[in-house]
Amino acid sequence: MKKTVLAFSRITPPMVERLQQTFNVIVPNPKLGDISAQFNEALPEAHGLIGAGRKLGQAQLATAAKLEVVSSVSVGYDNYDLAYFNERGIALTNTPDVLTESTADLGFALIMSAARRVAELDAWTKAGQWQATVGPAHFGSDVFGKTLGIVGMGNIGAAIARRGRLGFNMPVLYSGNSRKPALEQELGAQYCSLEHLLAEADFVCLVVPLTAQTQHLIGQRELQLMKPGAFLINVSRGPVVDEAALVQALQNGTIRGAGLDVYEKEPLSESPLFQLKNAVTLPHVGSATAETREAMANRAIDNLCSALNGERPRDLVNPQVWK
Ligand code: 8YV
């Protein structure tokens, strides 16, 4: 008998067809009413879930008695209660690697946009305010040759560091749990404490996963350690930053600006950040290119198929559940 897959987001119709060759596939459809109700109704029959953007733990999965695997179409897996997955023996997979370069591109776009005021000046020009040659009130900050601080030198952090070092001649500092000798060799990157990085970097890029240790890693104290001319860039997860403290720091000039792709609460539909010209606010689009989202979904499908066919999936987050 075919196993059942509940494809709750990110899976295109051709991908559903691919899955249907092997599995019964249930796809909640907004035209048929409440998506969450359809999700909950399908859960007891599901052997596999695939998608992203849903918090999943005991409260959501208690009725999913047949569940073997959750294949997340994301690299981050802070939406999932891993302890509960492990207790239930549910495999969790993610999609590393395929989004590294797109997310690094976006990180760099935020650096450039915040420093050179790209979004702000675009809005200003379109509002018909360009009446004379611009003066100091509209000057930005240089990027080339400035110091780049990477908080969390994983794959995405390294890809941002490469752009900075090789493209913009930026000295690279990095902090985190482990030293990366190969990157020190390749990029001349210097390992240091978070405090040192905050005090020295012109651009502080947050690229850490969200965990109990990284929740509010950057708060009032850390923002005060930064240079007044520095920028905070966040392409990781919103709760890594104490957003209220960041708003204050941007308002009172503790730091020069911020480039943000992620927020404590998403989607962000109203926020004091929207009143701040020195904050670039993007709607969580780090991996949102057509090519990358397609690659992520395909990688997630491969993981799902492997797990449901009894083969160890390539991107297994919790190997301890695999027998
Ligand atoms: C996506 C991401 O938005 O992969 C991640 O961890 O943050 C982004 O690529 C993701 O699918 C979460 O919705």
mmCIF file of C-alpha atoms and ligand atoms in Angstrom:
data_model
loop_
_atom_site.group_PDB
_atom_site.id
_atom_site.type_symbol
_atom_site.label_atom_id
_atom_site.label_comp_id
_atom_site.label_asym_id
_atom_site.label_seq_id
_atom_site.Cartn_x
_atom_site.Cartn_y
_atom_site.Cartn_z
ATOM 1 C CA MET A 1 0.000 0.000 0.000
ATOM 2 C CA LYS A 2 1.209 3.500 -0.847
ATOM 3 C CA LYS A 3 2.357 5.729 2.004
ATOM 4 C CA THR A 4 0.721 9.138 2.458
ATOM 5 C CA VAL A 5 2.508 12.457 2.143
ATOM 6 C CA LEU A 6 1.056 15.740 3.338
ATOM 7 C CA ALA A 7 2.631 18.523 1.239
ATOM 8 C CA PHE A 8 1.712 21.605 3.240
ATOM 9 C CA SER A 9 3.689 24.292 1.384
ATOM 10 C CA ARG A 10 6.408 25.078 -1.181
ATOM 11 C CA ILE A 11 5.646 22.082 -3.423
ATOM 12 C CA THR A 12 4.659 22.975 -6.997
ATOM 13 C CA PRO A 13 2.124 20.984 -9.058
ATOM 14 C CA PRO A 14 4.847 19.218 -11.134
ATOM 15 C CA MET A 15 6.538 18.250 -7.864
ATOM 16 C CA VAL A 16 3.252 16.884 -6.555
ATOM 17 C CA GLU A 17 3.030 14.768 -9.722
ATOM 18 C CA ARG A 18 6.530 13.454 -9.058
ATOM 19 C CA LEU A 19 5.535 12.478 -5.517
ATOM 20 C CA GLN A 20 2.290 10.895 -6.700
ATOM 21 C CA GLN A 21 4.250 8.260 -8.617
ATOM 22 C CA THR A 22 5.178 6.714 -5.269
ATOM 23 C CA PHE A 23 2.838 8.153 -2.629
ATOM 24 C CA ASN A 24 -0.710 9.308 -1.953
ATOM 25 C CA VAL A 25 -0.301 13.044 -1.777
ATOM 26 C CA ILE A 26 -2.534 15.428 0.145
ATOM 27 C CA VAL A 27 -2.138 19.131 -0.624
ATOM 28 C CA PRO A 28 -4.188 21.541 1.502
ATOM 29 C CA ASN A 29 -5.975 23.938 -0.848
ATOM 30 C CA PRO A 30 -6.956 27.466 0.259
ATOM 31 C CA LYS A 31 -9.913 27.322 -2.170
ATOM 32 C CA LEU A 32 -11.353 24.472 -0.101
ATOM 33 C CA GLY A 33 -11.350 26.428 3.174
ATOM 34 C CA ASP A 34 -9.062 26.756 6.163
ATOM 35 C CA ILE A 35 -5.580 25.400 5.417
ATOM 36 C CA SER A 36 -4.818 24.537 9.041
ATOM 37 C CA ALA A 37 -8.065 22.585 9.372
ATOM 38 C CA GLN A 38 -7.167 20.577 6.247
ATOM 39 C CA PHE A 39 -3.645 20.044 7.602
ATOM 40 C CA ASN A 40 -5.009 18.750 10.906
ATOM 41 C CA GLU A 41 -7.521 16.498 9.187
ATOM 42 C CA ALA A 42 -4.825 14.876 7.044
ATOM 43 C CA LEU A 43 -2.309 14.388 9.878
ATOM 44 C CA PRO A 44 -3.483 11.010 11.257
ATOM 45 C CA GLU A 45 -2.920 9.371 7.846
ATOM 46 C CA ALA A 46 0.390 11.063 7.013
ATOM 47 C CA HIS A 47 3.646 9.088 6.942
ATOM 48 C CA GLY A 48 5.570 12.115 5.715
ATOM 49 C CA LEU A 49 5.221 15.888 5.859
ATOM 50 C CA ILE A 50 6.951 18.292 3.496
ATOM 51 C CA GLY A 51 6.934 22.092 3.550
ATOM 52 C CA ALA A 52 8.134 25.058 5.589
ATOM 53 C CA GLY A 53 6.835 27.834 7.781
ATOM 54 C CA ARG A 54 4.902 25.805 10.364
ATOM 55 C CA LYS A 55 5.846 25.299 13.980
ATOM 56 C CA LEU A 56 5.679 21.570 14.665
ATOM 57 C CA GLY A 57 5.874 19.904 18.056
ATOM 58 C CA GLN A 58 3.724 17.914 20.446
ATOM 59 C CA ALA A 59 0.720 20.270 20.258
ATOM 60 C CA GLN A 60 0.576 20.063 16.479
ATOM 61 C CA LEU A 61 1.658 16.456 15.910
ATOM 62 C CA ALA A 62 -0.084 14.522 18.686
ATOM 63 C CA THR A 63 -2.571 12.994 16.210
ATOM 64 C CA ALA A 64 0.088 12.155 13.606
ATOM 65 C CA ALA A 65 0.358 8.531 14.743
ATOM 66 C CA LYS A 66 1.930 7.210 11.513
ATOM 67 C CA LEU A 67 4.432 10.016 11.027
ATOM 68 C CA GLU A 68 7.930 8.852 10.059
ATOM 69 C CA VAL A 69 9.547 11.967 8.619
ATOM 70 C CA VAL A 70 9.196 15.739 8.380
ATOM 71 C CA SER A 71 11.094 17.109 5.400
ATOM 72 C CA SER A 72 11.571 20.827 5.885
ATOM 73 C CA VAL A 73 12.062 23.051 2.849
ATOM 74 C CA SER A 74 14.505 25.221 4.797
ATOM 75 C CA VAL A 75 17.991 25.051 6.180
ATOM 76 C CA GLY A 76 16.974 26.405 9.597
ATOM 77 C CA TYR A 77 14.997 24.035 11.787
ATOM 78 C CA ASP A 78 14.111 26.176 14.784
ATOM 79 C CA ASN A 79 10.407 25.658 13.930
ATOM 80 C CA TYR A 80 10.630 22.045 15.070
ATOM 81 C CA ASP A 81 10.691 20.643 18.587
ATOM 82 C CA LEU A 82 13.641 18.304 18.113
ATOM 83 C CA ALA A 83 13.369 16.748 21.582
ATOM 84 C CA TYR A 84 9.799 15.722 20.763
ATOM 85 C CA PHE A 85 10.802 14.404 17.326
ATOM 86 C CA ASN A 86 13.532 12.309 18.944
ATOM 87 C CA GLU A 87 11.195 10.972 21.606
ATOM 88 C CA ARG A 88 8.702 9.947 18.900
ATOM 89 C CA GLY A 89 11.403 8.641 16.538
ATOM 90 C CA ILE A 90 10.336 11.085 13.802
ATOM 91 C CA ALA A 91 13.139 11.891 11.356
ATOM 92 C CA LEU A 92 13.735 15.552 10.498
ATOM 93 C CA THR A 93 15.513 16.661 7.325
ATOM 94 C CA ASN A 94 16.501 20.128 6.039
ATOM 95 C CA THR A 95 17.959 21.672 2.870
ATOM 96 C CA PRO A 96 21.525 22.885 3.430
ATOM 97 C CA ASP A 97 23.980 23.976 0.696
ATOM 98 C CA VAL A 98 21.491 24.762 -2.073
ATOM 99 C CA LEU A 99 20.579 28.153 -0.559
ATOM 100 C CA THR A 100 24.030 29.199 0.619
ATOM 101 C CA GLU A 101 24.969 31.507 -2.256
ATOM 102 C CA SER A 102 21.523 33.139 -2.677
ATOM 103 C CA THR A 103 21.328 33.893 1.016
ATOM 104 C CA ALA A 104 24.863 35.295 0.980
ATOM 105 C CA ASP A 105 23.906 37.469 -2.022
ATOM 106 C CA LEU A 106 20.985 38.826 -0.038
ATOM 107 C CA GLY A 107 23.206 39.427 2.983
ATOM 108 C CA PHE A 108 25.511 41.444 0.796
ATOM 109 C CA ALA A 109 22.588 43.271 -0.797
ATOM 110 C CA LEU A 110 21.594 44.367 2.719
ATOM 111 C CA ILE A 111 25.141 45.536 3.444
ATOM 112 C CA MET A 112 25.186 47.600 0.256
ATOM 113 C CA SER A 113 21.662 48.896 0.639
ATOM 114 C CA ALA A 114 22.105 49.926 4.267
ATOM 115 C CA ALA A 115 25.505 51.542 3.686
ATOM 116 C CA ARG A 116 24.668 53.359 0.436
ATOM 117 C CA ARG A 117 21.050 54.028 1.434
ATOM 118 C CA VAL A 118 19.810 52.334 -1.749
ATOM 119 C CA ALA A 119 16.228 51.651 -0.669
ATOM 120 C CA GLU A 120 15.843 54.983 1.090
ATOM 121 C CA LEU A 121 17.187 57.039 -1.825
ATOM 122 C CA ASP A 122 15.168 55.075 -4.354
ATOM 123 C CA ALA A 123 11.974 55.989 -2.475
ATOM 124 C CA TRP A 124 13.201 59.591 -2.173
ATOM 125 C CA THR A 125 13.897 59.884 -5.902
ATOM 126 C CA LYS A 126 10.551 58.353 -6.855
ATOM 127 C CA ALA A 127 8.828 60.777 -4.493
ATOM 128 C CA GLY A 128 10.125 63.584 -6.749
ATOM 129 C CA GLN A 129 12.471 64.974 -4.086
ATOM 130 C CA TRP A 130 15.569 65.136 -6.286
ATOM 131 C CA GLN A 131 15.539 68.850 -7.014
ATOM 132 C CA ALA A 132 19.276 69.581 -6.867
ATOM 133 C CA THR A 133 22.604 67.741 -6.626
ATOM 134 C CA VAL A 134 22.621 65.762 -3.370
ATOM 135 C CA GLY A 135 24.735 66.926 -0.438
ATOM 136 C CA PRO A 136 25.968 65.459 2.842
ATOM 137 C CA ALA A 137 22.434 64.820 4.103
ATOM 138 C CA HIS A 138 22.216 61.997 1.574
ATOM 139 C CA PHE A 139 25.728 60.662 1.703
ATOM 140 C CA GLY A 140 26.219 57.035 2.627
ATOM 141 C CA SER A 141 29.118 55.004 4.058
ATOM 142 C CA ASP A 142 31.828 53.166 2.135
ATOM 143 C CA VAL A 143 31.814 49.385 1.993
ATOM 144 C CA PHE A 144 35.072 48.673 0.113
ATOM 145 C CA GLY A 145 37.918 48.093 2.555
ATOM 146 C CA LYS A 146 35.755 48.274 5.693
ATOM 147 C CA THR A 147 35.846 45.559 8.355
ATOM 148 C CA LEU A 148 33.340 42.751 8.024
ATOM 149 C CA GLY A 149 32.267 40.871 11.171
ATOM 150 C CA ILE A 150 30.644 37.475 10.721
ATOM 151 C CA VAL A 151 28.807 36.153 13.769
ATOM 152 C CA GLY A 152 28.484 32.424 13.051
ATOM 153 C CA MET A 153 30.912 31.262 10.369
ATOM 154 C CA GLY A 154 28.872 28.434 8.859
ATOM 155 C CA ASN A 155 28.395 27.939 5.128
ATOM 156 C CA ILE A 156 26.379 31.125 4.637
ATOM 157 C CA GLY A 157 28.693 33.163 6.854
ATOM 158 C CA ALA A 158 31.678 31.923 4.859
ATOM 159 C CA ALA A 159 29.952 32.800 1.571
ATOM 160 C CA ILE A 160 29.312 36.366 2.806
ATOM 161 C CA ALA A 161 32.909 36.587 4.048
ATOM 162 C CA ARG A 162 34.205 35.504 0.613
ATOM 163 C CA ARG A 163 32.190 38.233 -1.084
ATOM 164 C CA GLY A 164 33.548 40.791 1.353
ATOM 165 C CA ARG A 165 37.162 39.656 1.253
ATOM 166 C CA LEU A 166 37.529 38.885 -2.447
ATOM 167 C CA GLY A 167 35.103 41.418 -3.895
ATOM 168 C CA PHE A 168 35.433 44.354 -1.509
ATOM 169 C CA ASN A 169 38.867 43.944 0.065
ATOM 170 C CA MET A 170 37.339 43.734 3.536
ATOM 171 C CA PRO A 171 39.303 42.390 6.501
ATOM 172 C CA VAL A 172 37.141 39.650 8.051
ATOM 173 C CA LEU A 173 36.599 39.005 11.763
ATOM 174 C CA TYR A 174 34.468 36.123 12.954
ATOM 175 C CA SER A 175 33.102 34.795 16.217
ATOM 176 C CA GLY A 176 31.288 31.590 17.075
ATOM 177 C CA ASN A 177 31.619 28.193 18.690
ATOM 178 C CA SER A 178 34.429 26.880 16.558
ATOM 179 C CA ARG A 179 37.499 28.072 14.699
ATOM 180 C CA LYS A 180 37.698 27.561 10.946
ATOM 181 C CA PRO A 181 41.411 27.182 10.099
ATOM 182 C CA ALA A 182 40.702 26.607 6.395
ATOM 183 C CA LEU A 183 38.836 29.911 6.148
ATOM 184 C CA GLU A 184 41.496 31.697 8.148
ATOM 185 C CA GLN A 185 43.928 30.437 5.525
ATOM 186 C CA GLU A 186 41.698 31.217 2.545
ATOM 187 C CA LEU A 187 40.421 34.647 3.594
ATOM 188 C CA GLY A 188 42.792 35.758 6.309
ATOM 189 C CA ALA A 189 39.739 35.719 8.589
ATOM 190 C CA GLN A 190 40.506 36.376 12.252
ATOM 191 C CA TYR A 191 38.739 34.477 15.022
ATOM 192 C CA CYS A 192 37.784 36.649 18.008
ATOM 193 C CA SER A 193 35.273 37.103 20.805
ATOM 194 C CA LEU A 194 31.843 38.527 20.013
ATOM 195 C CA GLU A 195 32.752 41.592 22.082
ATOM 196 C CA HIS A 196 35.890 42.250 20.049
ATOM 197 C CA LEU A 197 34.003 41.760 16.787
ATOM 198 C CA LEU A 198 31.265 44.173 17.865
ATOM 199 C CA ALA A 199 33.825 46.805 18.803
ATOM 200 C CA GLU A 200 35.836 46.507 15.578
ATOM 201 C CA ALA A 201 33.497 45.621 12.709
ATOM 202 C CA ASP A 202 31.883 48.182 10.432
ATOM 203 C CA PHE A 203 29.344 45.581 9.341
ATOM 204 C CA VAL A 204 28.168 43.012 11.872
ATOM 205 C CA CYS A 205 26.452 40.137 10.024
ATOM 206 C CA LEU A 206 24.366 37.693 12.009
ATOM 207 C CA VAL A 207 24.385 34.246 10.444
ATOM 208 C CA VAL A 208 23.807 31.953 13.438
ATOM 209 C CA PRO A 209 21.022 29.388 13.790
ATOM 210 C CA LEU A 210 18.368 30.258 16.374
ATOM 211 C CA THR A 211 18.900 28.209 19.543
ATOM 212 C CA ALA A 212 18.458 28.798 23.259
ATOM 213 C CA GLN A 213 22.048 30.147 23.235
ATOM 214 C CA THR A 214 21.551 32.605 20.365
ATOM 215 C CA GLN A 215 18.145 33.988 21.408
ATOM 216 C CA HIS A 216 18.701 37.743 21.951
ATOM 217 C CA LEU A 217 22.429 37.309 21.370
ATOM 218 C CA ILE A 218 22.346 40.965 20.322
ATOM 219 C CA GLY A 219 20.651 43.239 22.842
ATOM 220 C CA GLN A 220 21.197 46.703 24.276
ATOM 221 C CA ARG A 221 24.634 45.872 25.729
ATOM 222 C CA GLU A 222 25.931 44.423 22.454
ATOM 223 C CA LEU A 223 24.530 47.301 20.378
ATOM 224 C CA GLN A 224 26.319 49.724 22.666
ATOM 225 C CA LEU A 225 29.576 47.880 22.042
ATOM 226 C CA MET A 226 29.255 48.557 18.291
ATOM 227 C CA LYS A 227 30.827 51.607 16.624
ATOM 228 C CA PRO A 228 28.442 54.524 16.109
ATOM 229 C CA GLY A 229 29.107 54.293 12.352
ATOM 230 C CA ALA A 230 28.505 50.535 12.147
ATOM 231 C CA PHE A 231 25.666 48.554 10.604
ATOM 232 C CA LEU A 232 23.886 45.438 11.883
ATOM 233 C CA ILE A 233 22.847 42.941 9.202
ATOM 234 C CA ASN A 234 20.532 40.052 10.084
ATOM 235 C CA VAL A 235 19.824 37.205 7.648
ATOM 236 C CA SER A 236 19.550 34.533 10.361
ATOM 237 C CA ARG A 237 16.468 34.584 12.571
ATOM 238 C CA GLY A 238 14.663 37.552 14.093
ATOM 239 C CA PRO A 239 14.839 36.468 17.745
ATOM 240 C CA VAL A 240 18.650 36.509 17.612
ATOM 241 C CA VAL A 241 18.196 40.275 18.055
ATOM 242 C CA ASP A 242 16.263 42.071 20.773
ATOM 243 C CA GLU A 243 14.214 44.103 18.299
ATOM 244 C CA ALA A 244 13.046 46.727 20.795
ATOM 245 C CA ALA A 245 16.676 47.406 21.740
ATOM 246 C CA LEU A 246 17.607 47.612 18.055
ATOM 247 C CA VAL A 247 14.843 50.148 17.353
ATOM 248 C CA GLN A 248 16.171 52.290 20.196
ATOM 249 C CA ALA A 249 19.751 51.990 18.966
ATOM 250 C CA LEU A 250 18.681 53.062 15.473
ATOM 251 C CA GLN A 251 16.606 55.934 16.813
ATOM 252 C CA ASN A 252 19.260 57.367 19.067
ATOM 253 C CA GLY A 253 22.269 56.850 16.795
ATOM 254 C CA THR A 254 23.991 54.139 18.856
ATOM 255 C CA ILE A 255 24.633 52.512 15.463
ATOM 256 C CA ARG A 256 24.342 53.959 11.950
ATOM 257 C CA GLY A 257 21.896 51.525 10.420
ATOM 258 C CA ALA A 258 20.545 48.020 9.972
ATOM 259 C CA GLY A 259 19.755 45.675 7.125
ATOM 260 C CA LEU A 260 17.125 43.189 8.185
ATOM 261 C CA ASP A 261 15.553 40.190 6.489
ATOM 262 C CA VAL A 262 14.110 38.562 9.629
ATOM 263 C CA TYR A 263 12.100 39.698 12.662
ATOM 264 C CA GLU A 264 10.977 38.513 16.069
ATOM 265 C CA LYS A 265 7.460 38.100 14.705
ATOM 266 C CA GLU A 266 6.831 37.278 11.044
ATOM 267 C CA PRO A 267 5.165 38.383 8.866
ATOM 268 C CA LEU A 268 5.936 41.901 10.073
ATOM 269 C CA SER A 269 2.969 44.076 9.117
ATOM 270 C CA GLU A 270 3.532 47.004 11.438
ATOM 271 C CA SER A 271 6.627 48.030 13.335
ATOM 272 C CA PRO A 272 8.496 51.104 14.581
ATOM 273 C CA LEU A 273 11.194 49.940 12.143
ATOM 274 C CA PHE A 274 8.994 51.178 9.300
ATOM 275 C CA GLN A 275 9.452 54.773 10.522
ATOM 276 C CA LEU A 276 13.241 54.471 10.443
ATOM 277 C CA LYS A 277 15.078 55.548 7.308
ATOM 278 C CA ASN A 278 18.246 53.849 8.565
ATOM 279 C CA ALA A 279 16.608 50.412 8.639
ATOM 280 C CA VAL A 280 16.289 48.376 5.450
ATOM 281 C CA THR A 281 13.419 45.943 5.986
ATOM 282 C CA LEU A 282 13.026 42.946 3.670
ATOM 283 C CA PRO A 283 10.319 40.276 4.021
ATOM 284 C CA HIS A 284 12.457 37.174 4.810
ATOM 285 C CA VAL A 285 13.706 36.596 1.270
ATOM 286 C CA GLY A 286 17.209 35.207 1.922
ATOM 287 C CA SER A 287 16.585 32.119 -0.198
ATOM 288 C CA ALA A 288 13.759 33.548 -2.287
ATOM 289 C CA THR A 289 14.995 33.237 -5.845
ATOM 290 C CA ALA A 290 13.157 31.066 -8.340
ATOM 291 C CA GLU A 291 16.178 28.806 -8.857
ATOM 292 C CA THR A 292 16.992 28.386 -5.186
ATOM 293 C CA ARG A 293 13.440 27.750 -4.025
ATOM 294 C CA GLU A 294 13.116 25.091 -6.747
ATOM 295 C CA ALA A 295 16.415 23.497 -5.680
ATOM 296 C CA MET A 296 15.347 23.557 -2.018
ATOM 297 C CA ALA A 297 12.026 21.880 -2.766
ATOM 298 C CA ASN A 298 13.713 19.211 -4.887
ATOM 299 C CA ARG A 299 16.288 18.539 -2.185
ATOM 300 C CA ALA A 300 13.468 18.239 0.367
ATOM 301 C CA ILE A 301 11.615 15.820 -1.923
ATOM 302 C CA ASP A 302 14.760 13.690 -2.258
ATOM 303 C CA ASN A 303 15.079 13.602 1.533
ATOM 304 C CA LEU A 304 11.425 12.707 1.979
ATOM 305 C CA CYS A 305 11.535 9.929 -0.624
ATOM 306 C CA SER A 306 14.694 8.424 0.871
ATOM 307 C CA ALA A 307 13.265 8.389 4.374
ATOM 308 C CA LEU A 308 9.914 6.899 3.346
ATOM 309 C CA ASN A 309 11.680 4.289 1.197
ATOM 310 C CA GLY A 310 13.807 3.233 4.156
ATOM 311 C CA GLU A 311 17.075 4.787 2.956
ATOM 312 C CA ARG A 312 18.948 7.158 5.228
ATOM 313 C CA PRO A 313 18.208 10.662 3.903
ATOM 314 C CA ARG A 314 21.125 12.851 2.871
ATOM 315 C CA ASP A 315 20.232 15.748 5.185
ATOM 316 C CA LEU A 316 19.129 13.982 8.328
ATOM 317 C CA VAL A 317 19.094 16.460 11.226
ATOM 318 C CA ASN A 318 18.550 13.881 13.984
ATOM 319 C CA PRO A 319 20.572 10.746 13.068
ATOM 320 C CA GLN A 320 19.817 9.224 16.470
ATOM 321 C CA VAL A 321 16.300 8.306 15.337
ATOM 322 C CA TRP A 322 17.543 6.411 12.265
ATOM 323 C CA LYS A 323 17.615 2.655 12.706
HETATM 324 C C1 8YV B 1 13.140 30.153 4.017
HETATM 325 C C2 8YV B 1 15.092 30.111 5.610
HETATM 326 O O1 8YV B 1 12.377 31.268 4.164
HETATM 327 O O2 8YV B 1 15.908 28.021 4.881
HETATM 328 C C3 8YV B 1 15.712 28.787 5.825
HETATM 329 O O3 8YV B 1 16.036 28.467 6.990
HETATM 330 O O4 8YV B 1 15.020 30.923 6.467
HETATM 331 C C4 8YV B 1 14.560 30.461 4.263
HETATM 332 O O5 8YV B 1 15.278 29.836 3.271
HETATM 333 C C5 8YV B 1 12.630 28.978 4.787
HETATM 334 O O6 8YV B 1 12.013 28.154 3.913
HETATM 335 C C6 8YV B 1 11.774 29.281 6.010
HETATM 336 O O7 8YV B 1 10.468 29.643 5.662
#
